[in-house]
């Protein structure tokens, strides 16, 4: 926990909602929702989770889909500070884990500057949810000793540009968030820096949701895989471990659920 909860009536919990299924939030996250006085919610979060909040709880939707920002980051920061300053118990609900491409760093900074105490409650991030969906191990003693979470969407203002040469040489499992639209570019960068064109990859969309879809191929198939994708959000996994994916075991289990479709490209 950061700050002095005793001397400040308001408090903010930055809570990871998980990848989509409403039962993939942590028990702690759920309990906090049940006691919340205000919830500030992203659009990757299943709105069904808000049914756990008390009827009187204020609900603020601040979703930020690619290209259409409904609230700027500074407006969200100001909202969190305002609600906590008014003495409310605020849950800031974010898709996946708040500390993985979740802009939690900016929100924590704003809260610290305003002297508001806060705590972070982790969530199931898209990479682990997608790996579970595809039945692929992110690490394997013989194939991959590291996992890298990479953004496929480098905004112009970013100072942390992707080091493609390092990524191509790592012999790690690469998980690209926000990367599906740029998949051909990602594949071209990796092969240009020495990664084999037959390196397997998987695109897993809407992991842990009823419309979950898994496409597999190699870096050579990047165009086809990017064009063939139906659902969003989606995660791209590149690495030898994709060969170990247990699609055969996963498919029957998925079929039993509500209308998932699994396509395997070879
Ligand atoms: N904080 C989130 C990531 C937010 S960035 C987390 O920890 O998961 C948004 C990106 O996450 C999307 O563009 C997509 O790449 C990925 N993502 C989020 N939910 C997903 C899901 N259910 N299935 C596949 N990818 C998902």
mmCIF file of C-alpha atoms and ligand atoms in Angstrom:
data_model
loop_
_atom_site.group_PDB
_atom_site.id
_atom_site.type_symbol
_atom_site.label_atom_id
_atom_site.label_comp_id
_atom_site.label_asym_id
_atom_site.label_seq_id
_atom_site.Cartn_x
_atom_site.Cartn_y
_atom_site.Cartn_z
ATOM 1 C CA UNK A 1 0.000 0.000 0.000
ATOM 2 C CA UNK A 2 1.179 3.531 -0.711
ATOM 3 C CA UNK A 3 0.272 6.432 1.601
ATOM 4 C CA UNK A 4 -1.416 6.923 4.936
ATOM 5 C CA UNK A 5 -4.922 5.441 4.833
ATOM 6 C CA UNK A 6 -5.602 6.507 8.466
ATOM 7 C CA UNK A 7 -5.401 10.245 7.853
ATOM 8 C CA UNK A 8 -7.153 10.222 4.454
ATOM 9 C CA UNK A 9 -10.742 9.016 4.098
ATOM 10 C CA UNK A 10 -10.554 8.388 0.342
ATOM 11 C CA UNK A 11 -8.600 5.495 -1.181
ATOM 12 C CA UNK A 12 -7.967 4.115 -4.679
ATOM 13 C CA UNK A 13 -7.454 0.456 -5.537
ATOM 14 C CA UNK A 14 -6.008 -0.194 -8.985
ATOM 15 C CA UNK A 15 -7.593 -3.569 -9.686
ATOM 16 C CA UNK A 16 -6.870 -6.020 -12.501
ATOM 17 C CA UNK A 17 -10.149 -7.405 -13.854
ATOM 18 C CA UNK A 18 -8.468 -10.220 -15.803
ATOM 19 C CA UNK A 19 -8.862 -10.983 -19.503
ATOM 20 C CA UNK A 20 -12.633 -11.032 -19.867
ATOM 21 C CA UNK A 21 -14.393 -13.912 -18.125
ATOM 22 C CA UNK A 22 -16.013 -12.448 -15.033
ATOM 23 C CA UNK A 23 -14.756 -15.299 -12.843
ATOM 24 C CA UNK A 24 -11.106 -14.607 -13.666
ATOM 25 C CA UNK A 25 -10.874 -11.618 -11.321
ATOM 26 C CA UNK A 26 -9.115 -12.277 -7.989
ATOM 27 C CA UNK A 27 -11.132 -12.827 -4.815
ATOM 28 C CA UNK A 28 -9.605 -9.622 -3.429
ATOM 29 C CA UNK A 29 -10.647 -7.654 -6.516
ATOM 30 C CA UNK A 30 -14.184 -8.993 -6.246
ATOM 31 C CA UNK A 31 -14.437 -8.073 -2.538
ATOM 32 C CA UNK A 32 -13.275 -4.547 -3.300
ATOM 33 C CA UNK A 33 -15.938 -4.197 -6.008
ATOM 34 C CA UNK A 34 -18.555 -5.339 -3.496
ATOM 35 C CA UNK A 35 -17.563 -2.482 -1.164
ATOM 36 C CA UNK A 36 -16.792 0.220 -3.756
ATOM 37 C CA UNK A 37 -18.350 3.684 -3.626
ATOM 38 C CA UNK A 38 -17.066 4.615 -7.102
ATOM 39 C CA UNK A 39 -15.775 2.484 -9.971
ATOM 40 C CA UNK A 40 -13.746 3.876 -12.856
ATOM 41 C CA UNK A 41 -13.878 1.240 -15.575
ATOM 42 C CA UNK A 42 -11.983 0.536 -18.828
ATOM 43 C CA UNK A 43 -13.715 -0.825 -21.923
ATOM 44 C CA UNK A 44 -11.771 -4.120 -21.965
ATOM 45 C CA UNK A 45 -13.563 -5.003 -18.734
ATOM 46 C CA UNK A 46 -16.719 -7.133 -18.907
ATOM 47 C CA UNK A 47 -19.505 -4.795 -17.657
ATOM 48 C CA UNK A 48 -21.052 -7.842 -15.960
ATOM 49 C CA UNK A 49 -18.430 -7.453 -13.231
ATOM 50 C CA UNK A 50 -20.109 -4.224 -12.130
ATOM 51 C CA UNK A 51 -23.142 -6.200 -11.016
ATOM 52 C CA UNK A 52 -21.058 -6.983 -7.939
ATOM 53 C CA UNK A 53 -20.978 -3.315 -6.909
ATOM 54 C CA UNK A 54 -23.493 -1.896 -4.434
ATOM 55 C CA UNK A 55 -26.478 -0.212 -6.121
ATOM 56 C CA UNK A 56 -25.364 3.211 -4.862
ATOM 57 C CA UNK A 57 -21.860 2.855 -6.297
ATOM 58 C CA UNK A 58 -20.993 5.514 -8.896
ATOM 59 C CA UNK A 59 -20.017 4.041 -12.257
ATOM 60 C CA UNK A 60 -17.614 5.912 -14.549
ATOM 61 C CA UNK A 61 -16.775 4.437 -17.968
ATOM 62 C CA UNK A 62 -13.548 5.784 -19.378
ATOM 63 C CA UNK A 63 -12.841 3.258 -22.151
ATOM 64 C CA UNK A 64 -10.023 3.960 -24.536
ATOM 65 C CA UNK A 65 -10.370 2.009 -27.763
ATOM 66 C CA UNK A 66 -7.689 2.458 -30.430
ATOM 67 C CA UNK A 67 -8.382 5.671 -32.303
ATOM 68 C CA UNK A 68 -11.356 6.855 -30.238
ATOM 69 C CA UNK A 69 -10.376 8.029 -26.787
ATOM 70 C CA UNK A 70 -13.489 8.627 -24.724
ATOM 71 C CA UNK A 71 -11.491 10.125 -21.822
ATOM 72 C CA UNK A 72 -7.915 11.372 -21.883
ATOM 73 C CA UNK A 73 -5.409 9.987 -19.391
ATOM 74 C CA UNK A 74 -5.255 13.339 -17.614
ATOM 75 C CA UNK A 75 -9.078 13.376 -17.290
ATOM 76 C CA UNK A 76 -8.953 9.874 -15.791
ATOM 77 C CA UNK A 77 -6.205 10.915 -13.359
ATOM 78 C CA UNK A 78 -8.257 13.970 -12.357
ATOM 79 C CA UNK A 79 -11.372 11.829 -11.852
ATOM 80 C CA UNK A 80 -9.522 9.400 -9.553
ATOM 81 C CA UNK A 81 -8.088 12.264 -7.513
ATOM 82 C CA UNK A 82 -11.479 14.028 -7.306
ATOM 83 C CA UNK A 83 -13.434 10.958 -6.165
ATOM 84 C CA UNK A 84 -10.837 9.945 -3.557
ATOM 85 C CA UNK A 85 -10.510 13.559 -2.355
ATOM 86 C CA UNK A 86 -14.270 13.523 -1.809
ATOM 87 C CA UNK A 87 -13.657 10.645 0.626
ATOM 88 C CA UNK A 88 -14.817 7.761 -1.596
ATOM 89 C CA UNK A 89 -13.488 4.225 -1.773
ATOM 90 C CA UNK A 90 -12.588 4.086 -5.471
ATOM 91 C CA UNK A 91 -11.921 0.990 -7.562
ATOM 92 C CA UNK A 92 -10.034 1.705 -10.774
ATOM 93 C CA UNK A 93 -10.883 -1.408 -12.798
ATOM 94 C CA UNK A 94 -8.542 -2.279 -15.654
ATOM 95 C CA UNK A 95 -8.443 -5.157 -18.140
ATOM 96 C CA UNK A 96 -5.870 -7.866 -17.401
ATOM 97 C CA UNK A 97 -3.212 -6.709 -14.955
ATOM 98 C CA UNK A 98 -2.983 -2.985 -14.145
ATOM 99 C CA UNK A 99 0.815 -2.971 -14.375
ATOM 100 C CA UNK A 100 1.040 -4.497 -17.861
ATOM 101 C CA UNK A 101 0.397 -1.870 -20.555
ATOM 102 C CA UNK A 102 -2.243 -0.459 -18.260
ATOM 103 C CA UNK A 103 -1.007 3.089 -17.725
ATOM 104 C CA UNK A 104 -1.077 2.401 -14.001
ATOM 105 C CA UNK A 105 2.272 4.172 -13.719
ATOM 106 C CA UNK A 106 0.702 7.476 -14.750
ATOM 107 C CA UNK A 107 -2.261 7.017 -12.405
ATOM 108 C CA UNK A 108 -0.048 6.127 -9.438
ATOM 109 C CA UNK A 109 2.044 9.227 -10.076
ATOM 110 C CA UNK A 110 -1.059 11.459 -10.125
ATOM 111 C CA UNK A 111 -2.297 9.874 -6.877
ATOM 112 C CA UNK A 112 1.090 10.308 -5.188
ATOM 113 C CA UNK A 113 1.234 13.959 -6.237
ATOM 114 C CA UNK A 114 -2.242 14.488 -4.734
ATOM 115 C CA UNK A 115 -1.249 12.624 -1.539
ATOM 116 C CA UNK A 116 -3.920 9.956 -2.024
ATOM 117 C CA UNK A 117 -3.237 6.453 -0.701
ATOM 118 C CA UNK A 118 -3.593 3.568 -3.140
ATOM 119 C CA UNK A 119 -2.986 -0.131 -3.532
ATOM 120 C CA UNK A 120 -2.562 -2.391 -6.550
ATOM 121 C CA UNK A 121 -4.459 -5.647 -6.936
ATOM 122 C CA UNK A 122 -2.946 -7.788 -9.705
ATOM 123 C CA UNK A 123 -4.959 -9.533 -12.406
ATOM 124 C CA UNK A 124 -4.570 -12.293 -15.004
ATOM 125 C CA UNK A 125 -2.766 -10.631 -17.889
ATOM 126 C CA UNK A 126 -3.628 -11.319 -21.545
ATOM 127 C CA UNK A 127 -0.407 -13.274 -22.177
ATOM 128 C CA UNK A 128 -1.113 -15.892 -19.520
ATOM 129 C CA UNK A 129 -4.812 -16.022 -20.420
ATOM 130 C CA UNK A 130 -3.977 -16.479 -24.122
ATOM 131 C CA UNK A 131 -1.374 -19.145 -23.328
ATOM 132 C CA UNK A 132 -3.947 -21.029 -21.258
ATOM 133 C CA UNK A 133 -6.496 -20.717 -24.078
ATOM 134 C CA UNK A 134 -4.092 -22.210 -26.607
ATOM 135 C CA UNK A 135 -2.626 -24.724 -24.152
ATOM 136 C CA UNK A 136 0.870 -23.466 -24.858
ATOM 137 C CA UNK A 137 3.578 -23.148 -22.207
ATOM 138 C CA UNK A 138 5.148 -19.679 -22.186
ATOM 139 C CA UNK A 139 8.364 -21.207 -20.876
ATOM 140 C CA UNK A 140 9.803 -24.674 -21.426
ATOM 141 C CA UNK A 141 13.072 -26.093 -20.160
ATOM 142 C CA UNK A 142 14.118 -27.144 -23.656
ATOM 143 C CA UNK A 143 12.661 -24.376 -25.799
ATOM 144 C CA UNK A 144 12.308 -21.053 -24.034
ATOM 145 C CA UNK A 145 13.804 -19.692 -20.833
ATOM 146 C CA UNK A 146 12.335 -16.192 -21.005
ATOM 147 C CA UNK A 147 9.068 -14.429 -21.794
ATOM 148 C CA UNK A 148 8.923 -10.883 -23.128
ATOM 149 C CA UNK A 149 5.828 -8.666 -23.077
ATOM 150 C CA UNK A 150 6.172 -6.297 -26.029
ATOM 151 C CA UNK A 151 3.909 -3.557 -27.280
ATOM 152 C CA UNK A 152 3.097 -3.871 -30.965
ATOM 153 C CA UNK A 153 1.854 -0.317 -30.897
ATOM 154 C CA UNK A 154 4.665 2.158 -30.440
ATOM 155 C CA UNK A 155 3.153 5.595 -30.078
ATOM 156 C CA UNK A 156 5.146 8.453 -31.583
ATOM 157 C CA UNK A 157 5.816 10.041 -28.205
ATOM 158 C CA UNK A 158 7.355 6.851 -26.800
ATOM 159 C CA UNK A 159 11.011 7.018 -25.938
ATOM 160 C CA UNK A 160 11.330 3.259 -25.465
ATOM 161 C CA UNK A 161 11.554 2.140 -29.108
ATOM 162 C CA UNK A 162 11.500 -1.612 -29.755
ATOM 163 C CA UNK A 163 14.947 -3.212 -30.088
ATOM 164 C CA UNK A 164 14.143 -5.707 -32.861
ATOM 165 C CA UNK A 165 17.656 -7.020 -33.035
ATOM 166 C CA UNK A 166 17.587 -7.975 -29.340
ATOM 167 C CA UNK A 167 14.120 -9.547 -29.624
ATOM 168 C CA UNK A 168 15.099 -11.599 -32.681
ATOM 169 C CA UNK A 169 18.165 -13.042 -30.920
ATOM 170 C CA UNK A 170 16.689 -13.741 -27.488
ATOM 171 C CA UNK A 171 15.365 -17.285 -28.015
ATOM 172 C CA UNK A 172 12.478 -16.223 -25.793
ATOM 173 C CA UNK A 173 8.705 -16.364 -26.091
ATOM 174 C CA UNK A 174 7.551 -12.989 -27.416
ATOM 175 C CA UNK A 175 4.049 -11.838 -26.463
ATOM 176 C CA UNK A 176 2.900 -8.849 -28.483
ATOM 177 C CA UNK A 177 0.110 -6.792 -26.965
ATOM 178 C CA UNK A 178 -1.777 -4.386 -29.261
ATOM 179 C CA UNK A 179 0.105 -5.921 -32.175
ATOM 180 C CA UNK A 180 -2.366 -7.674 -34.427
ATOM 181 C CA UNK A 181 -2.876 -4.862 -36.915
ATOM 182 C CA UNK A 182 0.898 -4.541 -37.149
ATOM 183 C CA UNK A 183 1.573 -8.278 -37.413
ATOM 184 C CA UNK A 184 3.076 -8.098 -40.962
ATOM 185 C CA UNK A 185 5.377 -5.285 -39.782
ATOM 186 C CA UNK A 186 6.344 -7.244 -36.648
ATOM 187 C CA UNK A 187 7.153 -10.364 -38.689
ATOM 188 C CA UNK A 188 9.182 -8.334 -41.215
ATOM 189 C CA UNK A 189 11.192 -6.708 -38.420
ATOM 190 C CA UNK A 190 11.927 -10.029 -36.692
ATOM 191 C CA UNK A 191 13.025 -11.792 -39.897
ATOM 192 C CA UNK A 192 15.067 -8.760 -41.009
ATOM 193 C CA UNK A 193 16.980 -9.120 -37.737
ATOM 194 C CA UNK A 194 17.691 -12.809 -38.174
ATOM 195 C CA UNK A 195 14.699 -14.732 -36.830
ATOM 196 C CA UNK A 196 13.827 -17.778 -38.983
ATOM 197 C CA UNK A 197 10.806 -17.225 -41.230
ATOM 198 C CA UNK A 198 9.419 -20.595 -40.135
ATOM 199 C CA UNK A 199 9.298 -19.517 -36.475
ATOM 200 C CA UNK A 200 5.800 -20.470 -35.297
ATOM 201 C CA UNK A 201 3.324 -17.907 -34.068
ATOM 202 C CA UNK A 202 -0.172 -17.907 -32.655
ATOM 203 C CA UNK A 203 -2.796 -15.191 -32.692
ATOM 204 C CA UNK A 204 -5.244 -15.600 -29.854
ATOM 205 C CA UNK A 205 -8.244 -13.307 -29.880
ATOM 206 C CA UNK A 206 -10.769 -12.772 -27.105
ATOM 207 C CA UNK A 207 -8.944 -15.192 -24.808
ATOM 208 C CA UNK A 208 -11.126 -16.423 -21.943
ATOM 209 C CA UNK A 209 -14.277 -15.141 -23.644
ATOM 210 C CA UNK A 210 -16.997 -17.113 -25.473
ATOM 211 C CA UNK A 211 -15.814 -15.934 -28.934
ATOM 212 C CA UNK A 212 -12.212 -16.985 -28.297
ATOM 213 C CA UNK A 213 -10.317 -17.779 -31.503
ATOM 214 C CA UNK A 214 -6.860 -19.214 -32.092
ATOM 215 C CA UNK A 215 -4.946 -18.952 -35.362
ATOM 216 C CA UNK A 216 -1.513 -20.454 -35.843
ATOM 217 C CA UNK A 217 1.113 -20.348 -38.551
ATOM 218 C CA UNK A 218 4.650 -19.049 -38.952
ATOM 219 C CA UNK A 219 6.176 -15.613 -39.463
ATOM 220 C CA UNK A 220 5.739 -16.261 -43.205
ATOM 221 C CA UNK A 221 1.946 -16.361 -42.709
ATOM 222 C CA UNK A 222 1.789 -12.967 -40.983
ATOM 223 C CA UNK A 223 -0.333 -11.251 -43.678
ATOM 224 C CA UNK A 224 -2.765 -14.166 -43.826
ATOM 225 C CA UNK A 225 -3.065 -14.418 -40.057
ATOM 226 C CA UNK A 226 -3.589 -10.698 -39.635
ATOM 227 C CA UNK A 227 -6.279 -10.637 -42.347
ATOM 228 C CA UNK A 228 -7.973 -13.808 -41.055
ATOM 229 C CA UNK A 229 -8.498 -12.511 -37.560
ATOM 230 C CA UNK A 230 -12.097 -11.924 -36.608
ATOM 231 C CA UNK A 231 -12.108 -10.889 -32.969
ATOM 232 C CA UNK A 232 -10.471 -8.186 -30.883
ATOM 233 C CA UNK A 233 -8.660 -7.803 -28.561
ATOM 234 C CA UNK A 234 -5.963 -10.220 -29.672
ATOM 235 C CA UNK A 235 -2.502 -11.224 -28.580
ATOM 236 C CA UNK A 236 0.356 -12.499 -30.767
ATOM 237 C CA UNK A 237 2.727 -15.141 -29.390
ATOM 238 C CA UNK A 238 5.955 -15.819 -31.317
ATOM 239 C CA UNK A 239 8.329 -18.629 -30.361
ATOM 240 C CA UNK A 240 9.215 -22.311 -30.467
ATOM 241 C CA UNK A 241 6.742 -23.024 -27.659
ATOM 242 C CA UNK A 242 3.845 -22.461 -30.084
ATOM 243 C CA UNK A 243 4.739 -25.881 -31.560
ATOM 244 C CA UNK A 244 3.783 -27.376 -28.192
ATOM 245 C CA UNK A 245 0.292 -25.876 -28.145
ATOM 246 C CA UNK A 246 -2.254 -28.491 -27.173
ATOM 247 C CA UNK A 247 -4.907 -27.431 -29.672
ATOM 248 C CA UNK A 248 -6.134 -30.999 -29.994
ATOM 249 C CA UNK A 249 -6.876 -31.118 -26.299
ATOM 250 C CA UNK A 250 -8.168 -27.565 -26.219
ATOM 251 C CA UNK A 251 -10.635 -27.807 -29.086
ATOM 252 C CA UNK A 252 -13.197 -30.201 -27.546
ATOM 253 C CA UNK A 253 -13.180 -28.240 -24.303
ATOM 254 C CA UNK A 254 -13.776 -25.033 -26.210
ATOM 255 C CA UNK A 255 -16.542 -26.495 -28.346
ATOM 256 C CA UNK A 256 -18.465 -27.289 -25.213
ATOM 257 C CA UNK A 257 -18.573 -23.569 -24.464
ATOM 258 C CA UNK A 258 -20.791 -20.941 -26.075
ATOM 259 C CA UNK A 259 -19.793 -20.696 -29.750
ATOM 260 C CA UNK A 260 -16.035 -20.465 -29.854
ATOM 261 C CA UNK A 261 -14.251 -21.048 -33.141
ATOM 262 C CA UNK A 262 -10.749 -22.345 -33.474
ATOM 263 C CA UNK A 263 -8.863 -22.270 -36.743
ATOM 264 C CA UNK A 264 -5.503 -23.860 -37.151
ATOM 265 C CA UNK A 265 -3.430 -22.688 -40.094
ATOM 266 C CA UNK A 266 -0.456 -24.861 -41.011
HETATM 267 N N1 LIG B 1 -3.477 -4.601 -18.956
HETATM 268 C C1 LIG B 1 -3.869 -5.542 -19.995
HETATM 269 C C2 LIG B 1 -3.320 -5.151 -21.354
HETATM 270 C C3 LIG B 1 -3.901 -3.863 -21.892
HETATM 271 S S1 LIG B 1 -3.273 -3.500 -23.492
HETATM 272 C C4 LIG B 1 -3.419 -6.951 -19.600
HETATM 273 O O1 LIG B 1 -2.669 -7.118 -18.642
HETATM 274 O O2 LIG B 1 -3.847 -7.906 -20.264
HETATM 275 C C5 LIG B 1 -4.571 -4.179 -24.506
HETATM 276 C C6 LIG B 1 -4.064 -5.396 -25.261
HETATM 277 O O3 LIG B 1 -4.078 -6.543 -24.424
HETATM 278 C C7 LIG B 1 -4.910 -5.771 -26.465
HETATM 279 O O4 LIG B 1 -4.585 -5.009 -27.610
HETATM 280 C C8 LIG B 1 -4.537 -7.232 -26.644
HETATM 281 O O5 LIG B 1 -3.276 -7.363 -27.277
HETATM 282 C C9 LIG B 1 -4.363 -7.690 -25.192
HETATM 283 N N2 LIG B 1 -5.592 -8.324 -24.647
HETATM 284 C C10 LIG B 1 -6.354 -7.868 -23.633
HETATM 285 N N3 LIG B 1 -7.354 -8.725 -23.347
HETATM 286 C C11 LIG B 1 -7.210 -9.770 -24.213
HETATM 287 C C12 LIG B 1 -7.927 -10.984 -24.428
HETATM 288 N N4 LIG B 1 -9.007 -11.307 -23.696
HETATM 289 N N5 LIG B 1 -7.489 -11.813 -25.417
HETATM 290 C C13 LIG B 1 -6.410 -11.514 -26.147
HETATM 291 N N6 LIG B 1 -5.685 -10.385 -25.992
HETATM 292 C C14 LIG B 1 -6.083 -9.519 -25.034
#
